[in-house]
Each structure stands twice: as structure tokens, then as C-alpha cells.
Short mmCIF file of C-alpha atoms in Angstrom, two decimals:
data_model
loop_
_atom_site.label_atom_id
_atom_site.label_comp_id
_atom_site.label_asym_id
_atom_site.label_seq_id
_atom_site.Cartn_x
_atom_site.Cartn_y
_atom_site.Cartn_z
CA MET R 1 -51.58 30.36 26.20
CA LYS R 2 -50.52 33.43 28.13
CA ARG R 3 -51.70 35.53 25.23
CA PHE R 4 -54.71 33.58 24.50
CA LEU R 5 -55.41 34.44 28.42
CA LEU R 6 -55.39 37.83 27.67
CA LEU R 7 -57.66 38.11 24.81
CA LEU R 8 -60.00 36.82 26.94
CA PRO R 9 -61.57 40.25 28.07
CA VAL R 10 -61.10 41.63 24.56
CA LEU R 11 -63.47 38.98 23.70
CA PHE R 12 -65.67 39.78 26.19
CA LEU R 13 -65.89 43.42 25.47
CA LEU R 14 -66.73 42.24 21.91
CA SER R 15 -69.14 40.45 22.44
CA GLY R 16 -71.11 43.17 23.49
CA CYS R 17 -71.08 44.78 20.20
CA SER R 18 -74.35 42.96 18.86
CA GLY R 19 -76.84 45.88 19.57
CA ASN R 20 -76.49 46.45 23.86
CA TRP R 21 -73.28 49.41 22.81
CA GLY R 22 -74.52 52.85 22.30
CA TRP R 23 -71.24 54.52 21.35
CA TYR R 24 -73.33 57.52 19.82
CA VAL R 25 -72.63 59.05 23.35
CA VAL R 26 -69.44 59.85 22.58
CA ASP R 27 -68.78 59.78 19.27
CA PRO R 28 -66.71 62.55 18.15
CA SER R 29 -68.13 62.92 15.00
CA THR R 30 -71.54 64.41 16.70
CA SER R 31 -71.96 67.91 18.43
CA ASN R 32 -73.30 66.48 21.38
CA GLY R 33 -70.56 63.13 21.41
CA ALA R 34 -67.93 65.50 21.18
CA ALA R 35 -69.17 67.80 23.74
CA ASN R 36 -69.43 64.41 26.20
CA LEU R 37 -65.93 63.45 25.19
CA ARG R 38 -64.45 66.74 25.92
CA PHE R 39 -66.33 66.74 29.38
CA LEU R 40 -64.82 63.39 30.54
CA ILE R 41 -61.29 64.26 29.26
CA SER R 42 -61.56 67.70 30.83
CA GLY R 43 -61.20 65.99 34.31
CA ALA R 44 -57.61 64.69 33.24
CA TYR R 45 -55.80 68.21 34.06
CA ASN R 46 -57.26 67.60 37.89
CA THR R 47 -56.11 64.18 38.22
CA VAL R 48 -52.83 64.91 36.75
CA LEU R 49 -52.53 68.22 38.98
CA MET R 50 -53.45 66.41 42.09
CA SER R 51 -51.60 63.41 41.64
CA VAL R 52 -48.44 65.19 41.13
CA THR R 53 -48.72 67.70 43.90
CA ALA R 54 -49.38 64.60 46.30
CA ILE R 55 -46.65 62.83 45.12
CA LEU R 56 -44.25 65.69 45.31
CA ILE R 57 -45.16 66.31 49.10
CA SER R 58 -45.52 62.38 49.66
CA ILE R 59 -41.50 62.10 48.41
CA THR R 60 -40.42 65.06 50.67
CA LEU R 61 -42.51 63.46 53.52
CA GLY R 62 -41.60 60.22 53.25
CA LEU R 63 -37.53 61.07 52.94
CA LEU R 64 -38.05 63.17 55.92
CA ILE R 65 -39.42 60.03 58.16
CA ALA R 66 -37.25 57.69 56.59
CA LEU R 67 -34.00 59.47 58.04
CA PRO R 68 -35.11 58.77 61.89
CA GLY R 69 -35.67 55.49 60.75
CA LEU R 70 -32.17 54.89 59.77
CA SER R 71 -30.50 56.68 63.25
CA ASP R 72 -29.20 54.80 65.91
CA LYS R 73 -30.96 55.84 68.51
CA ARG R 74 -34.12 54.05 69.55
CA GLY R 75 -36.16 57.05 69.84
CA TRP R 76 -35.95 58.00 66.46
CA ARG R 77 -36.64 54.85 65.09
CA ALA R 78 -40.06 54.32 67.47
CA LEU R 79 -40.89 57.88 66.04
CA ASN R 80 -40.40 56.59 62.11
CA ARG R 81 -42.19 53.05 63.11
CA THR R 82 -45.24 54.60 65.01
CA TYR R 83 -46.03 56.98 61.96
CA VAL R 84 -45.29 54.21 59.38
CA GLU R 85 -47.45 51.56 60.95
CA ILE R 86 -50.28 54.32 61.86
CA VAL R 87 -50.46 55.99 58.40
CA ARG R 88 -50.44 52.63 56.79
CA ALA R 89 -53.21 51.08 58.58
CA VAL R 90 -55.80 54.10 57.81
CA PRO R 91 -57.65 53.34 54.06
CA ILE R 92 -56.88 56.09 51.67
CA LEU R 93 -61.13 56.63 51.90
CA VAL R 94 -61.26 57.15 55.06
CA LEU R 95 -58.45 59.27 55.33
CA ILE R 96 -59.95 61.85 52.26
CA LEU R 97 -63.10 61.95 54.06
CA TRP R 98 -61.61 62.18 57.88
CA VAL R 99 -59.50 65.41 56.30
CA TYR R 100 -62.26 66.90 54.67
CA TYR R 101 -64.79 66.30 56.90
CA GLY R 102 -63.40 65.95 60.23
CA LEU R 103 -60.15 68.06 60.20
CA PRO R 104 -62.10 71.28 60.09
CA GLN R 105 -63.73 70.32 63.11
CA LEU R 106 -60.54 70.02 64.99
CA SER R 107 -58.43 72.30 63.65
CA GLY R 108 -61.00 75.17 62.49
CA ILE R 109 -59.21 75.17 58.94
CA THR R 110 -61.25 74.29 56.05
CA LEU R 111 -59.54 73.03 52.98
CA ASN R 112 -60.87 73.43 49.69
CA VAL R 113 -61.76 69.77 47.98
CA PHE R 114 -58.67 70.10 46.07
CA TRP R 115 -56.28 70.49 49.12
CA ALA R 116 -57.97 68.20 51.19
CA GLY R 117 -57.49 65.76 48.50
CA VAL R 118 -53.95 66.46 47.77
CA LEU R 119 -53.30 66.09 51.68
CA ALA R 120 -54.89 62.91 52.29
CA LEU R 121 -53.11 61.37 49.06
CA ALA R 122 -49.93 62.78 50.20
CA LEU R 123 -49.92 61.69 53.86
CA SER R 124 -51.69 57.74 53.01
CA ASP R 125 -48.64 57.30 50.22
CA SER R 126 -45.88 58.72 52.82
CA ALA R 127 -45.59 55.93 54.97
CA PHE R 128 -44.97 53.80 51.59
CA GLN R 129 -42.41 56.88 50.33
CA ALA R 130 -40.68 56.30 54.04
CA GLU R 131 -40.35 52.57 53.72
CA ILE R 132 -39.12 52.73 50.07
CA PHE R 133 -36.14 55.48 50.74
CA ARG R 134 -35.54 53.56 53.97
CA ALA R 135 -34.89 50.06 52.39
CA GLY R 136 -32.91 51.78 49.14
CA ILE R 137 -30.80 54.52 51.41
CA GLN R 138 -30.07 50.74 53.68
CA SER R 139 -29.14 49.25 50.33
CA ILE R 140 -26.08 51.44 49.75
CA HIS R 141 -23.09 49.99 51.32
CA LYS R 142 -21.38 51.04 54.32
CA GLY R 143 -18.38 51.75 52.65
CA GLN R 144 -19.72 55.03 51.09
CA TYR R 145 -20.76 56.16 54.40
CA GLU R 146 -16.77 55.57 55.70
CA ALA R 147 -15.34 57.56 52.25
CA ALA R 148 -17.67 60.13 53.01
CA GLN R 149 -16.40 60.52 56.56
CA SER R 150 -13.10 59.97 55.88
CA ILE R 151 -13.15 63.08 54.06
CA SER R 152 -14.87 65.02 56.41
CA LEU R 153 -17.96 65.62 54.66
CA SER R 154 -20.73 66.65 57.00
CA TYR R 155 -23.88 64.14 57.64
CA ARG R 156 -26.02 66.47 55.32
CA ASP R 157 -23.52 66.89 52.14
CA THR R 158 -23.17 62.93 52.44
CA MET R 159 -26.81 62.47 52.29
CA ARG R 160 -26.89 64.98 49.38
CA TYR R 161 -24.12 64.43 47.34
CA VAL R 162 -23.35 60.53 48.03
CA ILE R 163 -26.00 58.62 49.41
CA LEU R 164 -29.17 60.15 48.06
CA PRO R 165 -28.22 60.22 44.10
CA GLN R 166 -27.36 56.24 44.36
CA ALA R 167 -30.33 55.29 46.63
CA ILE R 168 -32.49 57.14 44.47
CA ARG R 169 -31.58 55.78 41.21
CA ARG R 170 -32.00 52.29 42.93
CA ILE R 171 -35.58 53.11 43.82
CA LEU R 172 -36.59 54.87 40.68
CA PRO R 173 -38.98 52.03 39.79
CA ALA R 174 -40.36 51.92 43.21
CA LEU R 175 -41.58 55.28 42.60
CA GLY R 176 -42.76 55.17 39.38
CA ASN R 177 -45.12 52.76 40.70
CA GLN R 178 -46.46 54.94 43.45
CA LEU R 179 -47.02 57.33 41.10
CA VAL R 180 -49.00 55.13 38.91
CA TYR R 181 -50.65 53.78 42.43
CA MET R 182 -51.48 58.02 43.13
CA LEU R 183 -52.76 58.18 40.00
CA LYS R 184 -55.62 55.76 40.28
CA MET R 185 -56.34 56.46 43.99
CA SER R 186 -56.75 60.00 43.15
CA SER R 187 -60.17 58.83 41.54
CA LEU R 188 -61.39 58.09 45.10
CA VAL R 189 -61.22 62.16 45.92
CA SER R 190 -64.42 62.19 43.66
CA VAL R 191 -66.56 61.39 46.49
CA ILE R 192 -65.78 64.77 48.27
CA GLY R 193 -66.64 66.48 44.76
CA MET R 194 -63.49 67.08 43.45
CA GLN R 195 -63.84 67.85 39.64
CA GLU R 196 -61.62 64.81 38.05
CA LEU R 197 -62.17 61.99 35.98
CA THR R 198 -63.82 59.60 37.66
CA ARG R 199 -66.26 62.51 38.83
CA LYS R 200 -66.95 63.67 35.25
CA ALA R 201 -67.86 60.12 34.06
CA ASN R 202 -70.03 59.96 37.29
CA GLU R 203 -72.04 63.10 36.58
CA LEU R 204 -71.88 62.36 32.62
CA VAL R 205 -73.63 58.74 33.64
CA VAL R 206 -76.18 60.52 35.60
CA SER R 207 -77.28 62.43 32.54
CA GLU R 208 -76.60 60.13 29.64
CA TYR R 209 -77.44 56.91 30.98
CA ARG R 210 -74.58 54.97 29.05
CA PRO R 211 -72.56 53.39 31.99
CA LEU R 212 -70.87 50.83 30.08
CA GLU R 213 -69.37 53.48 27.40
CA ILE R 214 -68.67 56.12 29.36
CA TYR R 215 -66.86 53.89 32.08
CA THR R 216 -64.89 52.55 28.83
CA VAL R 217 -63.74 55.48 28.23
CA LEU R 218 -62.81 56.23 31.81
CA VAL R 219 -60.72 52.81 31.90
CA LEU R 220 -59.06 53.94 28.95
CA GLU R 221 -58.52 57.27 30.02
CA TYR R 222 -56.13 55.80 32.85
CA LEU R 223 -54.98 53.64 31.32
CA ALA R 224 -53.29 56.21 29.01
CA LEU R 225 -52.21 58.32 31.92
CA ILE R 226 -50.57 55.26 33.28
CA LEU R 227 -48.95 54.24 29.99
CA ILE R 228 -47.35 57.71 29.78
CA VAL R 229 -46.18 57.61 33.58
CA SER R 230 -44.48 54.29 32.83
CA ALA R 231 -42.81 55.44 29.60
CA GLY R 232 -41.69 58.49 31.20
CA VAL R 233 -40.21 56.53 34.05
CA ARG R 234 -38.45 53.92 31.94
CA TRP R 235 -36.96 57.03 29.76
CA LEU R 236 -35.73 58.46 33.03
CA GLU R 237 -33.83 55.15 34.19
CA ARG R 238 -32.09 55.00 30.79
CA ARG R 239 -31.33 58.73 31.22
CA MET R 240 -29.27 58.27 34.42
CA ASN R 241 -27.82 54.78 33.64
CA ALA R 242 -26.51 56.63 30.21
CA ALA R 243 -24.92 59.03 32.00
CA GLU R 244 -22.73 56.80 34.15
CA SER R 245 -21.42 54.66 31.13
CA MET G 1 14.10 41.50 46.33
CA THR G 2 16.41 44.45 46.17
CA VAL G 3 16.26 46.92 49.17
CA ALA G 4 16.32 50.37 48.36
CA ALA G 5 18.04 53.19 49.61
CA PRO G 6 16.69 53.74 53.12
CA VAL G 7 15.25 56.99 53.74
CA PRO G 8 16.71 58.59 57.06
CA ALA G 9 14.22 57.08 59.79
CA PRO G 10 12.94 59.92 61.70
CA ASP G 11 14.48 59.98 65.40
CA HIS G 12 12.32 58.19 68.08
CA THR G 13 14.42 59.43 71.08
CA ALA G 14 13.14 63.10 70.28
CA ASP G 15 11.41 64.52 72.57
CA THR G 16 9.08 66.09 70.39
CA PRO G 17 5.20 64.36 71.23
CA PRO G 18 4.11 61.61 68.88
CA VAL G 19 1.26 62.69 66.35
CA ILE G 20 -0.34 59.76 67.09
CA SER G 21 -0.45 58.05 70.17
CA MET G 22 -3.43 55.65 72.09
CA ARG G 23 -3.16 54.82 75.26
CA ASP G 24 -4.84 51.16 76.40
CA VAL G 25 -7.16 51.53 73.93
CA SER G 26 -10.08 48.51 73.96
CA LYS G 27 -12.44 48.11 71.20
CA TYR G 28 -15.53 45.66 71.41
CA PHE G 29 -17.77 44.05 68.96
CA ASP G 30 -20.61 42.85 71.40
CA ASP G 31 -18.79 39.93 73.08
CA PHE G 32 -15.69 40.30 70.75
CA GLN G 33 -12.91 41.91 72.01
CA ALA G 34 -10.82 43.48 68.69
CA LEU G 35 -8.38 45.08 70.58
CA LYS G 36 -6.91 44.55 73.97
CA SER G 37 -5.28 47.56 76.02
CA VAL G 38 -3.24 48.47 72.54
CA SER G 39 -0.57 51.34 73.32
CA PHE G 40 1.06 52.54 70.14
CA ASP G 41 2.72 55.96 69.25
CA VAL G 42 3.48 57.35 65.84
CA GLN G 43 5.78 60.01 65.08
CA LYS G 44 5.58 62.80 62.59
CA GLY G 45 6.84 61.25 59.01
CA GLU G 46 7.23 57.80 60.40
CA ARG G 47 5.94 54.82 58.47
CA VAL G 48 4.37 51.98 60.05
CA VAL G 49 3.60 48.87 58.21
CA VAL G 50 0.81 46.85 60.73
CA CYS G 51 0.69 43.00 59.88
CA GLY G 52 -0.83 39.73 61.33
CA PRO G 53 -3.44 37.20 60.59
CA SER G 54 -7.23 38.22 59.62
CA GLY G 55 -9.24 38.69 62.74
CA SER G 56 -5.92 40.00 64.93
CA GLY G 57 -7.68 43.74 64.99
CA LYS G 58 -5.37 45.06 62.56
CA SER G 59 -7.41 46.92 60.71
CA THR G 60 -9.73 47.70 63.47
CA LEU G 61 -6.80 49.65 64.86
CA ILE G 62 -6.37 52.12 62.47
CA ARG G 63 -10.01 52.64 61.85
CA CYS G 64 -10.08 53.50 65.58
CA ILE G 65 -7.44 56.22 64.72
CA ASN G 66 -10.02 58.17 62.63
CA ARG G 67 -13.38 56.69 64.41
CA LEU G 68 -14.68 55.04 61.80
CA GLU G 69 -14.87 52.62 64.96
CA ALA G 70 -15.03 54.45 68.57
CA HIS G 71 -13.24 52.74 70.80
CA GLU G 72 -14.46 51.81 74.41
CA ALA G 73 -11.30 52.44 76.49
CA GLY G 74 -8.48 54.02 76.51
CA GLU G 75 -7.38 57.34 75.02
CA ILE G 76 -6.25 57.93 71.60
CA MET G 77 -4.98 61.45 70.74
CA VAL G 78 -3.85 62.33 67.11
CA GLU G 79 -1.57 65.88 67.01
CA GLY G 80 -2.50 66.66 70.52
CA THR G 81 -5.97 66.21 70.07
CA THR G 82 -8.20 63.81 71.52
CA LEU G 83 -10.52 61.73 70.09
CA ASP G 84 -13.86 61.67 71.25
CA ASP G 85 -17.44 61.86 69.83
CA THR G 86 -17.75 65.80 69.71
CA ARG G 87 -18.01 67.44 66.53
CA ALA G 88 -14.58 69.67 66.94
CA SER G 89 -12.55 66.82 67.78
CA LEU G 90 -14.07 64.57 64.79
CA ASP G 91 -13.51 67.37 62.25
CA GLN G 92 -10.34 67.99 63.65
CA ILE G 93 -8.78 64.67 63.60
CA ARG G 94 -10.65 63.83 59.95
CA GLY G 95 -9.24 67.09 58.47
CA ALA G 96 -5.38 65.62 59.67
CA VAL G 97 -6.03 61.90 58.65
CA GLY G 98 -6.89 60.44 55.05
CA MET G 99 -7.90 57.13 54.73
CA VAL G 100 -7.34 54.50 51.55
CA PHE G 101 -9.81 51.11 51.85
CA GLN G 102 -9.50 47.59 50.43
CA GLN G 103 -12.31 47.81 48.36
CA PHE G 104 -11.57 51.71 47.33
CA ASN G 105 -14.84 53.07 48.25
CA LEU G 106 -14.91 55.76 45.37
CA PHE G 107 -18.38 57.10 44.67
CA PRO G 108 -19.77 55.31 41.82
CA HIS G 109 -22.24 58.19 40.53
CA LEU G 110 -19.54 60.70 40.18
CA THR G 111 -16.93 61.24 37.49
CA VAL G 112 -13.07 60.77 38.81
CA LEU G 113 -12.88 64.63 38.97
CA GLN G 114 -16.13 64.95 40.84
CA ASN G 115 -14.76 62.01 43.34
CA LEU G 116 -11.65 64.33 43.73
CA THR G 117 -13.43 67.97 44.14
CA LEU G 118 -16.30 66.94 46.37
CA GLY G 119 -14.19 67.17 49.74
CA PRO G 120 -12.45 70.07 48.61
CA ARG G 121 -15.43 71.96 47.40
CA ARG G 122 -17.93 71.24 50.18
CA VAL G 123 -15.75 70.83 53.40
CA LEU G 124 -12.92 73.21 52.66
CA GLY G 125 -15.01 75.48 50.83
CA LEU G 126 -12.81 75.61 47.37
CA SER G 127 -14.02 77.36 44.50
CA GLU G 128 -14.57 74.70 41.47
CA GLU G 129 -11.72 76.15 39.77
CA GLU G 130 -9.31 75.53 42.62
CA ALA G 131 -10.59 72.49 43.37
CA ARG G 132 -10.40 71.14 40.23
CA LYS G 133 -6.83 72.47 39.85
CA ARG G 134 -6.14 70.68 43.14
CA ALA G 135 -7.92 67.57 41.78
CA MET G 136 -5.65 67.59 38.58
CA THR G 137 -2.14 68.10 40.61
CA TYR G 138 -3.01 64.89 42.58
CA LEU G 139 -4.11 63.00 39.69
CA GLU G 140 -0.72 63.54 37.52
CA ARG G 141 0.72 62.26 40.82
CA VAL G 142 -0.87 59.39 40.95
CA GLN G 143 -0.43 58.93 37.05
CA ILE G 144 -4.08 59.26 35.59
CA PRO G 145 -5.13 62.71 34.91
CA ASP G 146 -6.49 61.08 31.56
CA GLN G 147 -9.31 59.34 33.57
CA ALA G 148 -10.51 62.59 34.96
CA GLU G 149 -13.57 62.79 33.14
CA LYS G 150 -14.73 59.02 33.63
CA PHE G 151 -16.74 57.07 35.92
CA PRO G 152 -14.84 54.89 38.66
CA ARG G 153 -16.30 51.33 36.82
CA GLN G 154 -14.80 52.38 33.46
CA LEU G 155 -11.47 51.86 35.41
CA SER G 156 -9.10 49.00 36.51
CA GLY G 157 -8.62 48.02 39.61
CA GLY G 158 -5.55 49.48 39.99
CA GLN G 159 -6.72 52.89 38.45
CA GLN G 160 -9.68 52.85 40.80
CA GLN G 161 -7.31 52.73 43.75
CA ARG G 162 -4.95 55.36 42.85
CA VAL G 163 -8.12 57.46 42.39
CA ALA G 164 -8.98 56.94 45.83
CA ILE G 165 -5.45 57.57 47.09
CA ALA G 166 -5.56 60.87 45.04
CA ARG G 167 -8.84 61.62 46.63
CA SER G 168 -7.74 61.33 50.20
CA LEU G 169 -4.66 63.62 49.60
CA CYS G 170 -6.78 66.34 47.99
CA MET G 171 -8.09 67.23 51.64
CA GLU G 172 -4.02 67.17 52.12
CA PRO G 173 -4.01 65.23 55.42
CA ARG G 174 -0.86 65.00 57.05
CA ILE G 175 -1.02 61.38 58.24
CA MET G 176 -2.28 58.84 55.60
CA LEU G 177 -3.92 55.34 56.76
CA PHE G 178 -4.21 52.37 54.26
CA ASP G 179 -6.51 49.36 54.80
CA GLU G 180 -5.24 46.56 53.30
CA PRO G 181 -5.27 48.74 49.87
CA THR G 182 -3.71 45.82 47.60
CA SER G 183 -5.71 42.84 48.91
CA ALA G 184 -8.81 43.54 46.45
CA LEU G 185 -6.60 43.94 43.26
CA ASP G 186 -5.70 41.36 40.66
CA PRO G 187 -1.83 40.64 41.04
CA GLU G 188 -0.80 42.47 38.07
CA MET G 189 -2.41 45.81 39.40
CA ILE G 190 -0.76 45.67 43.06
CA ALA G 191 2.65 47.24 41.61
CA GLU G 192 0.99 50.38 40.06
CA VAL G 193 -0.89 50.94 43.65
CA LEU G 194 2.43 50.13 45.66
CA GLU G 195 4.60 52.63 43.13
CA VAL G 196 2.09 55.48 44.59
CA MET G 197 2.27 54.85 48.12
CA THR G 198 6.15 54.38 48.16
CA GLU G 199 6.59 57.82 46.46
CA LEU G 200 3.88 59.34 49.04
CA ALA G 201 6.45 57.64 51.45
CA ASP G 202 9.48 59.14 50.21
CA SER G 203 7.55 62.86 50.25
CA GLY G 204 7.35 62.75 53.89
CA MET G 205 3.91 61.79 54.99
CA THR G 206 3.73 60.07 58.27
CA MET G 207 1.65 56.62 57.09
CA ILE G 208 0.62 53.68 58.74
CA VAL G 209 -0.12 50.85 56.47
CA VAL G 210 -2.23 47.34 57.05
CA THR G 211 -0.94 45.25 54.55
CA HIS G 212 0.62 41.71 53.50
CA GLU G 213 3.02 42.86 51.01
CA MET G 214 6.20 42.19 52.97
CA GLY G 215 8.39 43.61 49.98
CA PHE G 216 7.03 47.24 49.78
CA ALA G 217 6.91 46.75 53.85
CA ARG G 218 10.69 45.88 53.67
CA ARG G 219 11.51 49.18 51.61
CA VAL G 220 9.54 51.54 53.25
CA ALA G 221 8.73 50.80 56.43
CA ASP G 222 10.76 52.47 59.21
CA ARG G 223 9.05 50.53 61.76
CA MET G 224 6.95 47.14 61.65
CA VAL G 225 4.32 46.13 63.98
CA PHE G 226 2.85 42.22 64.40
CA MET G 227 -0.46 41.96 65.68
CA ASP G 228 -2.63 38.93 66.77
CA LYS G 229 -5.69 38.18 68.95
CA GLY G 230 -6.23 42.13 69.35
CA GLU G 231 -2.74 42.70 70.64
CA ILE G 232 0.80 44.63 69.47
CA VAL G 233 2.52 40.90 69.99
CA GLU G 234 5.93 42.80 68.25
CA THR G 235 7.47 45.75 66.95
CA GLY G 236 10.59 46.56 65.13
CA THR G 237 12.81 47.65 62.32
CA PRO G 238 12.14 45.56 59.47
CA GLU G 239 15.71 44.29 59.68
CA ALA G 240 15.16 43.14 62.94
CA PHE G 241 11.48 41.75 62.52
CA PHE G 242 12.05 39.81 59.28
CA THR G 243 15.26 38.15 60.05
CA ALA G 244 14.52 37.48 63.94
CA PRO G 245 11.13 37.85 65.09
CA LYS G 246 11.22 37.79 68.62
CA SER G 247 8.08 36.04 69.41
CA GLN G 248 7.02 32.55 68.08
CA ARG G 249 3.75 33.83 66.62
CA CYS G 250 5.38 36.11 64.96
CA ALA G 251 7.85 33.40 63.63
CA THR G 252 5.19 31.52 62.07
CA PHE G 253 3.37 34.16 60.49
CA LEU G 254 6.20 35.31 58.68
CA GLN G 255 6.66 31.76 57.64
CA GLN G 256 3.35 31.50 56.78
CA ILE G 257 3.54 34.59 54.98
CA LEU G 258 6.51 34.71 53.00
CA ASN G 259 6.77 30.87 51.76
CA HIS G 260 3.24 30.68 50.38
#
């Protein structure tokens, strides 16, 4: 039954094959089609570069925000809560527009489209990363801290050598999810003119008038990227587990 | 049970200051008072075994000594340093005091060798080679040098606890605290851990051991401490303690534990 349900969208797509599809627009055997295809795929570089840069920043930021959330001191925890609650409440698209159009007026610093996109994506994701790290670190048994204290390890070394390596292993699937999420959300940066996958597709649709085929290719492009990420995360998990047995 | 040849007990009457001195120490967990104005001294080289029913405060007592728990009232001094929240006091005292836990608390993502070298390298500033040498020395002392490259979960419970003892010894502490070190072990593994602890006691280490292993206590202890409801009810030499307990509470406890 489940398998049958999965087939439904495929049937739906095939039903249009009777003549409404115009695959010529991305047919690699024609020079125009091949050029269109190259044009569409050329956005992948920016999509990946932007997502990866943003996720690296958001992981760092998320960890820095998670740490005060684990403090015994109320003030530190309040700082963490405030950040998470505010940032989590802003829609990504709104944040992108605000960083690109609003921030220059406020700060006098103009960011180019790439860095505005990266900053907005990273900020938005950092609140979720902070929650993931907090949960991951809290899942480590308190005996680990006590053992570290009993051999006089500093807080920094305890985090670096004892707690975080264990926590990161546990949250790896969640971090992988966030990268997938980031790749998808990066499509929104097209609205400020970033030349990534979605923007390229939009531009081609305007000149070729074949939205169905072009957006289908776009869907497949994201699907391919995300399957690669999933496989990569699974490989990393296996490798980390293998190291211990 | 044969009683091993007695190791000469330290002279309690000597006027050398105790290495551990607790004065009227109280500790609360919310409304529950875990330690009720406890006073307690330990001399250099002394082997003290602490026993008592669960919830009597015996674990809390030793966890206060290296500040895994902070006491709320009274004073704790270790080797003349008063225990407080300052970094200097904590570093001084945790450097002098090692601890072994009921649940071993080994670092599961590190090999046995890495478990042992982490402290010496990061805290004592030893080179990788020096730390490795030291680690191997102590692994030989606990009789598992061949397990150095394994991960903790590949070892038996008894082996894990011996690794934990070696990890603590790698910091070269002058005082060792044992918090029910054999309570999480299968019965057939208890002996190998007690053997290592006995060897350590024979080497002159100052030790405070919370345990229900009364055979070990008889063989090794210079002094028994019985706790109940957050108080030290009775202390004495093992002979006096086991043959003629002074308090009813202690007598009842011993009866339960020795006849189970």
C-alpha cells in the first residue's frame, strides 16, 4: 500500500507525457538544450558554496549560543533563551530581506548578495543549532564531567576533549538534517538576485516559457544534492562508529 | 577469611596536621540535609573505610572532599588548603586528590591509553611520549598493559574499573577517594579490583574508601567509619568495629550486611 502511494506522483507526472511536455528545452542532444542545461546546473556552485559557508557559521554560532544555555547562572541562560526565541521567530525570507535592504541603512555596511544571503541563513539556522547542541551536550552523563573534574581538566578542555566529541557524535544526524534544510532554504536567497539554482531556473523560465520542464529539472537538482548530503552523513556516522569498535 | 599481616598503622597521636580535615561540614540537597555538621580527620597514609546504609551521606562526604559537591557550612582543608570556589584552591586540591567512581566514568570515545594520557598532557603539561610512558607504567601496575589500544566498552567491568584507577593514578595524587568502586561489578570481577586497591594501600597511599566489602575493610582499613542519616555514628579500628560495635544502629547494619 505504501509503495503504491509513492508511485502516485510518478503516475501524475507521466500522465502529462501525452504531448504537453517539451523536454527539447533541456535536451542535451541539441545545442540549445545543452546550453540551457549547463545554465541551470551552473547555479549549483553558488547554492552549495552559500549553504556550506552558512552552515559552518551557524554551527559555530550555535555552539557559542548553546554554552550559556547550559550555565547554572540564570543571567546566562536568559541570554540564550532570548536569542533563540527572537531569531527562531523571524521567517527566513523576512530575515534575508531585512539583512540585504535594512541592515545597510542601520549599520552603513553594505553586504553583497552572497554575504547577505549567508548571514541571513546562518543567523536563522544558528537558533536551531543552539538548541541541537544544548540537547546534545545535556544528553552526556554527568559522570563524564565529574571524571574530568577529578583529573583537574579545565572547563575548556573538558568541553573540547570529553563532552563535545561525544555530543557531536550524537547530534550528527540532526546536523545533517540542518544541512539539508539549509540547501533548501538557500533557494530563498534568489529573491535578492543571488545567482543560485532557483534564480537560474527562474531566469530560464522567463526566456523559454517552459516552467514545467525547467522547474522539474530544478526539483531534481535539489534532490540530487540532498541525496549526496544524506549519503555523506551516513558515511560519516559509520566511520565514527567504526573507530570505536 | 584470613586476616592479612597488619600494615603498621599511622600514629594518630602524632602532632603532624591531618591531610584532610573537615570541621562541622553540612551539605543540603534542597530541603534534605545530607551531611549534618560532620567533623572528620584523616592522617597521611591512613586507610579509612566508610560504610553505612544507602542515603547515609557517605558518598556525599567524600564527594565534598574534591568539591564534586560544594558544602554549605563548615570548613574542609586538604593538605592545609581551605576548599572554596577559587580556581587556585580547586586546582590545588584536585591535584592532590584522585577519585574512582562506582560507574567508572571512563571516556567512552577515547582508547584506554588516551583516557590515561589526557590529564597528564592537558593538566600537567607532559609531552605525548612522557604521558604514554607514565600511562603504561600504571597500566602495568593494574595488570592490563595489553589493553592500552582498546576502547572502554571492549573491556570487562573489572578491567574498566582498573583503567579508571590507573587514570586517576596517572595524575600522581597523594590521596585517593573510592566511591563504591565494586558496587557496579559482577561478583567474579570484584576480587581483581580489590586486589589492585589492596596493592595501592600497601604502597602507603592515603585512601578513603566507601564500600560494603567488609572483607576488604578488615584486611586493609586502619579505621572504620560508620555513617547514618548524615552523621558519623561510630569510628574505630576494624577489630573493635566488627567484634564490638558501640551503637545499636551500627550493630544492626553490620548484622544485615555480614549475614546477607
